[in-house]
Structures are given as C-alpha cells and as structure tokens.
mmCIF file of C-alpha atoms in Angstrom:
data_model
loop_
_atom_site.group_PDB
_atom_site.id
_atom_site.type_symbol
_atom_site.label_atom_id
_atom_site.label_comp_id
_atom_site.label_asym_id
_atom_site.label_seq_id
_atom_site.Cartn_x
_atom_site.Cartn_y
_atom_site.Cartn_z
ATOM 1 C CA MET A 1 -21.115 -59.676 45.815
ATOM 2 C CA ALA A 2 -21.243 -58.224 42.330
ATOM 3 C CA ASP A 3 -24.470 -56.327 41.488
ATOM 4 C CA ARG A 4 -23.881 -55.641 37.799
ATOM 5 C CA VAL A 5 -21.072 -57.206 35.823
ATOM 6 C CA LEU A 6 -19.817 -56.032 32.449
ATOM 7 C CA VAL A 7 -19.010 -59.104 30.359
ATOM 8 C CA THR A 8 -16.697 -58.246 27.490
ATOM 9 C CA GLY A 9 -16.647 -60.908 24.801
ATOM 10 C CA GLY A 10 -20.165 -61.516 26.049
ATOM 11 C CA THR A 11 -21.319 -63.392 22.953
ATOM 12 C CA GLY A 12 -18.257 -65.662 22.824
ATOM 13 C CA LYS A 13 -17.554 -69.144 24.135
ATOM 14 C CA THR A 14 -16.943 -68.273 27.788
ATOM 15 C CA GLY A 15 -18.592 -64.841 27.800
ATOM 16 C CA ARG A 16 -22.096 -66.065 27.114
ATOM 17 C CA LEU A 17 -21.686 -68.792 29.728
ATOM 18 C CA VAL A 18 -20.434 -66.264 32.277
ATOM 19 C CA ALA A 19 -23.487 -64.075 31.567
ATOM 20 C CA ASP A 20 -25.794 -67.079 31.999
ATOM 21 C CA GLY A 21 -24.077 -68.092 35.232
ATOM 22 C CA LEU A 22 -24.397 -64.598 36.663
ATOM 23 C CA GLY A 23 -28.073 -64.549 35.721
ATOM 24 C CA ARG A 24 -28.682 -67.785 37.623
ATOM 25 C CA ARG A 25 -27.287 -66.021 40.680
ATOM 26 C CA GLY A 26 -29.617 -63.090 40.176
ATOM 27 C CA ILE A 27 -26.833 -60.772 39.033
ATOM 28 C CA ASP A 28 -27.310 -58.364 36.141
ATOM 29 C CA ALA A 29 -24.918 -59.197 33.312
ATOM 30 C CA ARG A 30 -24.272 -56.394 30.832
ATOM 31 C CA ILE A 31 -23.021 -58.010 27.648
ATOM 32 C CA ALA A 32 -20.474 -55.945 25.745
ATOM 33 C CA THR A 33 -20.466 -56.462 21.989
ATOM 34 C CA ARG A 34 -19.711 -54.489 18.863
ATOM 35 C CA GLN A 35 -23.230 -55.005 17.567
ATOM 36 C CA PRO A 36 -25.796 -55.126 20.394
ATOM 37 C CA THR A 37 -29.128 -56.704 19.531
ATOM 38 C CA SER A 38 -30.970 -56.796 22.874
ATOM 39 C CA ALA A 39 -31.575 -54.708 25.972
ATOM 40 C CA ASP A 40 -28.964 -56.540 28.050
ATOM 41 C CA GLN A 41 -26.239 -55.718 25.513
ATOM 42 C CA VAL A 42 -24.178 -52.547 25.170
ATOM 43 C CA ARG A 43 -22.090 -51.403 22.230
ATOM 44 C CA PHE A 44 -18.421 -51.878 23.011
ATOM 45 C CA ASP A 45 -15.211 -51.825 21.011
ATOM 46 C CA TRP A 46 -11.782 -52.041 22.630
ATOM 47 C CA ALA A 47 -10.384 -49.690 20.001
ATOM 48 C CA ASP A 48 -13.211 -47.126 20.266
ATOM 49 C CA GLU A 49 -12.832 -45.162 23.499
ATOM 50 C CA THR A 50 -16.171 -43.442 22.967
ATOM 51 C CA THR A 51 -17.882 -46.747 23.862
ATOM 52 C CA HIS A 52 -16.074 -47.260 27.166
ATOM 53 C CA ASP A 53 -17.834 -44.955 29.620
ATOM 54 C CA ALA A 54 -21.344 -46.113 28.752
ATOM 55 C CA ALA A 55 -20.273 -49.744 29.077
ATOM 56 C CA LEU A 56 -18.836 -49.082 32.560
ATOM 57 C CA ASP A 57 -21.763 -47.025 33.866
ATOM 58 C CA GLY A 58 -23.092 -48.602 37.070
ATOM 59 C CA VAL A 59 -20.833 -51.638 36.780
ATOM 60 C CA SER A 60 -19.399 -53.244 39.920
ATOM 61 C CA SER A 61 -17.098 -55.845 38.302
ATOM 62 C CA VAL A 62 -15.786 -56.721 34.830
ATOM 63 C CA TYR A 63 -14.984 -59.918 32.929
ATOM 64 C CA LEU A 64 -12.185 -59.109 30.507
ATOM 65 C CA VAL A 65 -11.759 -60.950 27.203
ATOM 66 C CA ALA A 66 -8.998 -59.563 24.984
ATOM 67 C CA PRO A 67 -9.686 -58.704 21.328
ATOM 68 C CA THR A 68 -9.186 -61.714 19.074
ATOM 69 C CA ASP A 69 -7.666 -60.027 16.044
ATOM 70 C CA ARG A 70 -4.315 -58.820 17.386
ATOM 71 C CA VAL A 71 -1.437 -59.691 19.714
ATOM 72 C CA ASP A 72 -0.654 -56.249 21.253
ATOM 73 C CA HIS A 73 -3.366 -56.611 23.852
ATOM 74 C CA LEU A 74 -2.216 -54.185 26.517
ATOM 75 C CA ALA A 75 -1.811 -51.385 23.995
ATOM 76 C CA VAL A 76 -5.436 -51.568 22.901
ATOM 77 C CA MET A 77 -6.937 -52.522 26.293
ATOM 78 C CA ARG A 78 -5.110 -50.019 28.487
ATOM 79 C CA PRO A 79 -7.403 -46.984 27.901
ATOM 80 C CA PHE A 80 -10.397 -49.045 29.012
ATOM 81 C CA LEU A 81 -8.510 -50.577 31.938
ATOM 82 C CA GLU A 82 -7.505 -47.136 33.189
ATOM 83 C CA ARG A 83 -11.155 -46.059 33.097
ATOM 84 C CA ALA A 84 -12.203 -49.249 34.863
ATOM 85 C CA VAL A 85 -9.799 -48.597 37.750
ATOM 86 C CA SER A 86 -11.605 -45.336 38.532
ATOM 87 C CA HIS A 87 -15.163 -46.540 37.755
ATOM 88 C CA VAL A 88 -15.350 -50.117 39.055
ATOM 89 C CA PRO A 89 -15.334 -50.827 42.819
ATOM 90 C CA GLY A 90 -15.137 -54.601 42.462
ATOM 91 C CA ARG A 91 -13.014 -57.202 40.758
ATOM 92 C CA LEU A 92 -11.550 -57.317 37.260
ATOM 93 C CA VAL A 93 -11.338 -60.900 35.977
ATOM 94 C CA LEU A 94 -9.097 -61.486 32.965
ATOM 95 C CA LEU A 95 -9.304 -64.457 30.618
ATOM 96 C CA SER A 96 -5.672 -65.232 29.807
ATOM 97 C CA ALA A 97 -3.963 -68.553 29.054
ATOM 98 C CA SER A 98 -1.930 -71.193 30.840
ATOM 99 C CA SER A 99 0.967 -70.615 28.453
ATOM 100 C CA LEU A 100 1.174 -66.876 29.160
ATOM 101 C CA ASP A 101 3.000 -65.834 32.309
ATOM 102 C CA ARG A 102 2.528 -62.484 34.018
ATOM 103 C CA ASN A 103 4.283 -59.741 32.012
ATOM 104 C CA GLY A 104 4.685 -62.143 29.083
ATOM 105 C CA PRO A 105 3.295 -61.548 25.586
ATOM 106 C CA MET A 106 -0.311 -60.894 24.675
ATOM 107 C CA MET A 107 -2.604 -61.245 27.724
ATOM 108 C CA GLY A 108 0.464 -61.752 29.898
ATOM 109 C CA GLU A 109 1.110 -58.021 29.631
ATOM 110 C CA VAL A 110 -2.441 -57.298 30.746
ATOM 111 C CA HIS A 111 -2.014 -59.718 33.644
ATOM 112 C CA GLY A 112 1.072 -57.795 34.737
ATOM 113 C CA TRP A 113 -0.730 -54.458 34.417
ATOM 114 C CA LEU A 114 -3.595 -55.658 36.615
ATOM 115 C CA ASP A 115 -1.153 -56.829 39.261
ATOM 116 C CA ALA A 116 0.530 -53.417 39.291
ATOM 117 C CA HIS A 117 -2.556 -51.184 39.160
ATOM 118 C CA VAL A 118 -5.681 -52.966 40.438
ATOM 119 C CA SER A 119 -6.493 -53.836 44.034
ATOM 120 C CA ARG A 120 -8.909 -56.708 43.287
ATOM 121 C CA TRP A 121 -8.160 -58.805 40.234
ATOM 122 C CA THR A 122 -8.055 -62.381 39.006
ATOM 123 C CA ALA A 123 -6.292 -63.776 35.953
ATOM 124 C CA LEU A 124 -7.731 -67.053 34.700
ATOM 125 C CA ARG A 125 -5.162 -69.045 32.751
ATOM 126 C CA PRO A 126 -6.961 -71.982 31.128
ATOM 127 C CA SER A 127 -5.341 -74.557 28.927
ATOM 128 C CA TRP A 128 -6.769 -75.188 25.468
ATOM 129 C CA PHE A 129 -10.539 -75.379 25.106
ATOM 130 C CA MET A 130 -12.357 -78.631 24.395
ATOM 131 C CA GLN A 131 -14.641 -76.496 22.233
ATOM 132 C CA ASN A 132 -11.768 -76.000 19.779
ATOM 133 C CA LEU A 133 -12.423 -79.548 18.633
ATOM 134 C CA THR A 134 -15.964 -78.621 17.563
ATOM 135 C CA THR A 135 -15.082 -75.201 16.104
ATOM 136 C CA GLN A 136 -11.585 -74.592 14.732
ATOM 137 C CA HIS A 137 -10.785 -78.275 14.107
ATOM 138 C CA LEU A 138 -14.266 -79.299 12.979
ATOM 139 C CA PRO A 139 -13.925 -78.652 9.226
ATOM 140 C CA SER A 140 -10.730 -80.704 8.935
ATOM 141 C CA ILE A 141 -12.168 -83.450 11.140
ATOM 142 C CA LEU A 142 -15.240 -83.763 8.933
ATOM 143 C CA GLU A 143 -13.629 -83.103 5.566
ATOM 144 C CA ASP A 144 -10.191 -84.704 5.959
ATOM 145 C CA GLY A 145 -10.553 -86.985 8.969
ATOM 146 C CA CYS A 146 -7.620 -85.035 10.453
ATOM 147 C CA ILE A 147 -6.697 -82.852 13.375
ATOM 148 C CA TYR A 148 -3.762 -80.769 12.149
ATOM 149 C CA SER A 149 -1.163 -79.685 14.694
ATOM 150 C CA ALA A 150 2.538 -79.201 15.293
ATOM 151 C CA THR A 151 2.322 -80.634 18.812
ATOM 152 C CA GLU A 152 4.014 -83.981 17.997
ATOM 153 C CA ASP A 153 3.513 -86.214 21.080
ATOM 154 C CA GLY A 154 2.980 -83.293 23.462
ATOM 155 C CA ARG A 155 0.019 -83.487 25.821
ATOM 156 C CA VAL A 156 -2.674 -80.915 26.565
ATOM 157 C CA PRO A 157 -5.059 -80.882 29.572
ATOM 158 C CA PHE A 158 -8.060 -79.717 27.525
ATOM 159 C CA ILE A 159 -10.702 -77.836 29.523
ATOM 160 C CA ASP A 160 -14.408 -77.288 28.949
ATOM 161 C CA ALA A 161 -15.343 -73.620 28.475
ATOM 162 C CA ALA A 162 -18.215 -74.210 30.899
ATOM 163 C CA ASP A 163 -15.692 -74.954 33.641
ATOM 164 C CA ILE A 164 -13.782 -71.766 32.863
ATOM 165 C CA ALA A 165 -17.011 -69.778 33.033
ATOM 166 C CA ALA A 166 -17.969 -71.365 36.345
ATOM 167 C CA VAL A 167 -14.647 -70.310 37.855
ATOM 168 C CA ALA A 168 -15.061 -66.809 36.410
ATOM 169 C CA VAL A 169 -18.517 -66.433 37.941
ATOM 170 C CA ALA A 170 -17.224 -67.601 41.305
ATOM 171 C CA ALA A 171 -14.357 -65.107 41.142
ATOM 172 C CA LEU A 172 -16.663 -62.256 40.158
ATOM 173 C CA CYS A 173 -19.037 -63.041 43.029
ATOM 174 C CA ASP A 174 -16.598 -63.783 45.863
ATOM 175 C CA PRO A 175 -15.242 -60.611 47.500
ATOM 176 C CA MET A 176 -13.007 -62.709 49.751
ATOM 177 C CA LEU A 177 -11.047 -64.384 46.947
ATOM 178 C CA ALA A 178 -7.458 -63.218 47.063
ATOM 179 C CA SER A 179 -6.105 -61.466 43.984
ATOM 180 C CA GLY A 180 -3.892 -63.627 41.818
ATOM 181 C CA ASP A 181 -3.823 -65.988 38.854
ATOM 182 C CA HIS A 182 -5.189 -69.511 38.480
ATOM 183 C CA VAL A 183 -4.093 -72.137 35.962
ATOM 184 C CA LEU A 184 -7.211 -74.011 34.866
ATOM 185 C CA THR A 185 -7.069 -77.455 33.274
ATOM 186 C CA GLY A 186 -9.177 -80.477 32.621
ATOM 187 C CA PRO A 187 -8.554 -83.635 34.673
ATOM 188 C CA GLU A 188 -6.175 -85.329 32.212
ATOM 189 C CA ALA A 189 -3.423 -84.349 29.792
ATOM 190 C CA LEU A 190 -3.836 -85.957 26.373
ATOM 191 C CA SER A 191 -1.870 -86.020 23.130
ATOM 192 C CA TYR A 192 -3.676 -85.197 19.911
ATOM 193 C CA ASP A 193 -3.290 -88.853 18.967
ATOM 194 C CA LYS A 194 -5.399 -89.739 22.030
ATOM 195 C CA VAL A 195 -7.862 -86.968 21.221
ATOM 196 C CA ALA A 196 -8.261 -88.255 17.659
ATOM 197 C CA SER A 197 -8.890 -91.734 19.014
ATOM 198 C CA ALA A 198 -11.573 -90.418 21.377
ATOM 199 C CA ILE A 199 -13.294 -88.541 18.535
ATOM 200 C CA THR A 200 -13.134 -91.665 16.368
ATOM 201 C CA LYS A 201 -15.142 -93.544 19.000
ATOM 202 C CA VAL A 202 -17.854 -90.882 19.050
ATOM 203 C CA MET A 203 -18.036 -90.452 15.268
ATOM 204 C CA GLY A 204 -17.747 -94.099 14.335
ATOM 205 C CA ARG A 205 -15.268 -93.324 11.557
ATOM 206 C CA PRO A 206 -11.516 -92.785 11.598
ATOM 207 C CA VAL A 207 -10.014 -89.487 12.703
ATOM 208 C CA ARG A 208 -6.261 -89.130 13.003
ATOM 209 C CA HIS A 209 -3.724 -86.600 14.179
ATOM 210 C CA CYS A 210 -2.039 -85.175 11.090
ATOM 211 C CA ARG A 211 1.353 -83.862 12.136
ATOM 212 C CA LEU A 212 2.742 -80.646 10.654
ATOM 213 C CA THR A 213 5.875 -78.662 11.306
ATOM 214 C CA ALA A 214 5.400 -75.283 12.938
ATOM 215 C CA GLN A 215 6.187 -73.636 9.593
ATOM 216 C CA GLU A 216 3.575 -75.747 7.813
ATOM 217 C CA LEU A 217 0.999 -74.967 10.475
ATOM 218 C CA ALA A 218 1.699 -71.229 10.291
ATOM 219 C CA ALA A 219 1.255 -71.393 6.519
ATOM 220 C CA ARG A 220 -2.048 -73.198 7.014
ATOM 221 C CA TYR A 221 -3.284 -70.492 9.398
ATOM 222 C CA THR A 222 -2.194 -67.778 6.985
ATOM 223 C CA ALA A 223 -4.078 -69.480 4.165
ATOM 224 C CA LEU A 224 -7.179 -69.401 6.374
ATOM 225 C CA GLY A 225 -6.866 -65.625 6.599
ATOM 226 C CA LEU A 226 -4.953 -64.942 9.802
ATOM 227 C CA PRO A 227 -2.262 -62.224 9.863
ATOM 228 C CA ARG A 228 1.198 -63.678 9.326
ATOM 229 C CA ASP A 229 2.582 -62.649 12.752
ATOM 230 C CA TYR A 230 -0.473 -64.015 14.538
ATOM 231 C CA ALA A 231 -0.260 -67.274 12.600
ATOM 232 C CA ALA A 232 3.389 -67.624 13.611
ATOM 233 C CA THR A 233 2.479 -66.993 17.264
ATOM 234 C CA LEU A 234 -0.160 -69.712 17.213
ATOM 235 C CA ALA A 235 2.173 -72.192 15.541
ATOM 236 C CA GLY A 236 4.801 -71.382 18.159
ATOM 237 C CA MET A 237 2.338 -72.363 20.863
ATOM 238 C CA ASP A 238 2.047 -75.803 19.267
ATOM 239 C CA GLU A 239 5.835 -76.055 19.399
ATOM 240 C CA ALA A 240 5.678 -75.296 23.121
ATOM 241 C CA ILE A 241 3.171 -78.113 23.574
ATOM 242 C CA ALA A 242 5.517 -80.471 21.716
ATOM 243 C CA THR A 243 8.223 -79.784 24.302
ATOM 244 C CA GLY A 244 5.904 -80.348 27.287
ATOM 245 C CA GLY A 245 4.798 -76.769 27.915
ATOM 246 C CA GLU A 246 1.175 -77.754 28.628
ATOM 247 C CA ASP A 247 1.735 -81.177 30.189
ATOM 248 C CA ARG A 248 0.228 -80.574 33.625
ATOM 249 C CA THR A 249 -3.087 -80.685 35.448
ATOM 250 C CA THR A 250 -4.433 -78.651 38.355
ATOM 251 C CA GLY A 251 -7.387 -79.067 40.693
ATOM 252 C CA VAL A 252 -8.378 -75.405 40.612
ATOM 253 C CA VAL A 253 -11.761 -75.940 38.932
ATOM 254 C CA GLU A 254 -12.912 -78.217 41.754
ATOM 255 C CA GLN A 255 -11.287 -76.072 44.444
ATOM 256 C CA ILE A 256 -13.160 -72.944 43.362
ATOM 257 C CA THR A 257 -16.450 -74.366 42.042
ATOM 258 C CA GLY A 258 -16.827 -77.405 44.296
ATOM 259 C CA ARG A 259 -17.221 -79.847 41.381
ATOM 260 C CA PRO A 260 -14.722 -81.801 39.286
ATOM 261 C CA ALA A 261 -13.578 -80.555 35.905
ATOM 262 C CA THR A 262 -15.281 -82.109 32.870
ATOM 263 C CA THR A 263 -13.526 -85.018 31.164
ATOM 264 C CA LEU A 264 -12.946 -84.992 27.418
ATOM 265 C CA ALA A 265 -14.979 -88.191 27.056
ATOM 266 C CA SER A 266 -17.949 -86.545 28.759
ATOM 267 C CA PHE A 267 -17.646 -83.432 26.613
ATOM 268 C CA LEU A 268 -17.433 -85.395 23.356
ATOM 269 C CA ALA A 269 -20.419 -87.532 24.308
ATOM 270 C CA GLY A 270 -22.523 -84.390 24.264
ATOM 271 C CA GLN A 271 -21.175 -83.317 20.857
ATOM 272 C CA SER A 272 -22.207 -86.295 18.737
ATOM 273 C CA ALA A 273 -24.593 -84.239 16.581
ATOM 274 C CA VAL A 274 -21.919 -81.645 15.845
ATOM 275 C CA LEU A 275 -19.274 -84.249 15.117
ATOM 276 C CA GLY A 276 -21.752 -85.972 12.833
ATOM 277 C CA GLY A 277 -21.646 -82.928 10.586
ATOM 278 C CA ALA A 278 -24.568 -80.824 11.772
ATOM 279 C CA GLY A 279 -22.303 -78.100 13.083
ATOM 280 C CA CYS A 280 -19.950 -77.748 10.118
ATOM 281 C CA ARG A 281 -20.197 -74.647 7.986
ATOM 282 C CA SER A 282 -18.149 -74.246 4.847
ATOM 283 C CA ASN A 283 -18.060 -70.489 5.408
ATOM 284 C CA MET A 284 -16.590 -70.710 8.898
ATOM 285 C CA LYS A 285 -14.487 -67.632 9.581
ATOM 286 C CA PRO A 286 -10.706 -67.924 10.019
ATOM 287 C CA SER A 287 -11.043 -66.788 13.625
ATOM 288 C CA ASP A 288 -13.447 -69.684 14.238
ATOM 289 C CA ARG A 289 -11.318 -72.215 12.394
ATOM 290 C CA SER A 290 -7.946 -71.177 13.738
ATOM 291 C CA GLY A 291 -8.443 -70.019 17.291
ATOM 292 C CA THR A 292 -6.480 -71.352 20.219
ATOM 293 C CA GLY A 293 -7.670 -72.201 23.661
ATOM 294 C CA PHE A 294 -7.303 -68.668 24.874
ATOM 295 C CA ARG A 295 -8.644 -67.026 21.743
ATOM 296 C CA ALA A 296 -12.026 -68.491 22.180
ATOM 297 C CA GLU A 297 -14.060 -66.185 24.369
#
C-alpha cells in the first residue's frame, strides 16, 4: 500500500483525479506543480533538477505525467527517474498512450526505460480522452460547429479521464499488481462522424466532422502556437487513426477497477453546460486547444 504518492501533473486532467482518488483511500497525495499554491503541493519542474529531491522526500510511489511542451521525454525525465529509482520503494506509474509502444517515441522511450531499470512499474496506455471534446475541440465546436481532424473514417475508443485515474490509483495502491503496460479504452470505438452526431444530440444544434489532410491539420496546430515538429507529430497520430491504429477496445478498466468503462453518451450527458458555451474561453491556450489524448494530464 502506498503511504505518500507524488503526483506529477497533479493539477492536470488525470493528475487531479488521481490525487482525489488517493485521498479517498486515506493516502497522502503530494501534488507536483511548477507553481504550488497550497500545502499539499510542491514546486516541481522536470527541467529543474534542484526541485527533484524535495519532491521525492518521503514518497513511496510516483505517478508520472510527461511534460506537455516537448517530444524528447526521456531526455528531460531521466534525471528525475534516476533519482526516483534510489528514493522510491514502491511503484512508478507512467501515463503514456495506446499509440506508443515500449521503446517507441515520446513516452514510449520512458516506458522502455522503466522496464529496463525499475523493479515495480506500470505504464498506462490510454486511448484519446473524452475530455478533449470539451477542451481542445470546444472552441471549434462552439464557433464553427466543427470537429477538425485528419482521421477520415478511422475509429477511436475514447476514454474518460476519470477511468484512467481510477486505474492509476489502483495500480499505485496494489503491491501485488505485476509490472507491465495496460492499454486503456472506452467500451466502444467511434469515428469522429459518430462523435459529432452524439454531440449534436446533446447540444441541440448541428456539429459535424470537418475533415482535413494531415498537412492542413499540422498547419492548424502551428497557427494555434504549437512548435512545428510537435504539430507534425500530432497530425501524424490522426493519420494513424485513419488507417485503423486505434480501432480496438479492451476490458482493462473493468478488470482493474471492478466497474465498466464510461460510455461517450454518459460522459456527454454530464457536459451539457460546457457544450452549451459556458466552458468556452476565447483565450484558451494552444496546449488546451490542441492536446491529444495522452497530452492531457
């Protein structure tokens, strides 16, 4: 059982839910953030090694969320990971992505490093977040009535961030869980055409899937402020979806948490106020507007 867990990305989409879930189990969650504002938070920056030791002090396990502004994740995370190996007696749980295999790009490299150097580890590989529809896609849904993608007819088994967090908490708290990776999905794989139709029903006005080429999508991301190489990487992930790269479902959420994964219809039903416009901000940051399933924390 974990006694104190360091939650990196602790103010993000999954991080704050992981912290809440640990708290409900009576476990101290230390929230790592660049700008702490409360007693349960600690200053932490992947690129600032002077923040690492204090963050790890007294910690028994760690939830790892990669930095969201770069693609060379192992390079920037490795100094902290090496410290964690010598400081942390429990499990390291990495938030990766279903599209990233061990030793692949981005978090895939971190996944491979954990496998080679850590005795107790878990890599969570969720598909794309349902929350993307109420964050990155929200401005275009409200302003244009469009979800822009280069996925064509490809299908995605969207997953609720709450389900990812529930699996993370279970992994952090179960000393008997075998080390390894888990592909996490929602219960159904849907095209963006189907997603647009489902949002239309909730909003009561038309929303459609506006199809772009990968080059057009990359240009859109760049215009929103993302680095050119990162924008190209994200657009390439849409291309992978178009060729069936995400068209699968797993039962891992239910296997580990004991409850079924959330359906998209159920998630959207709880988002009617946001989809009605209450959650849209014209000054939404590029990282909020253009994240992918695994970029959300």
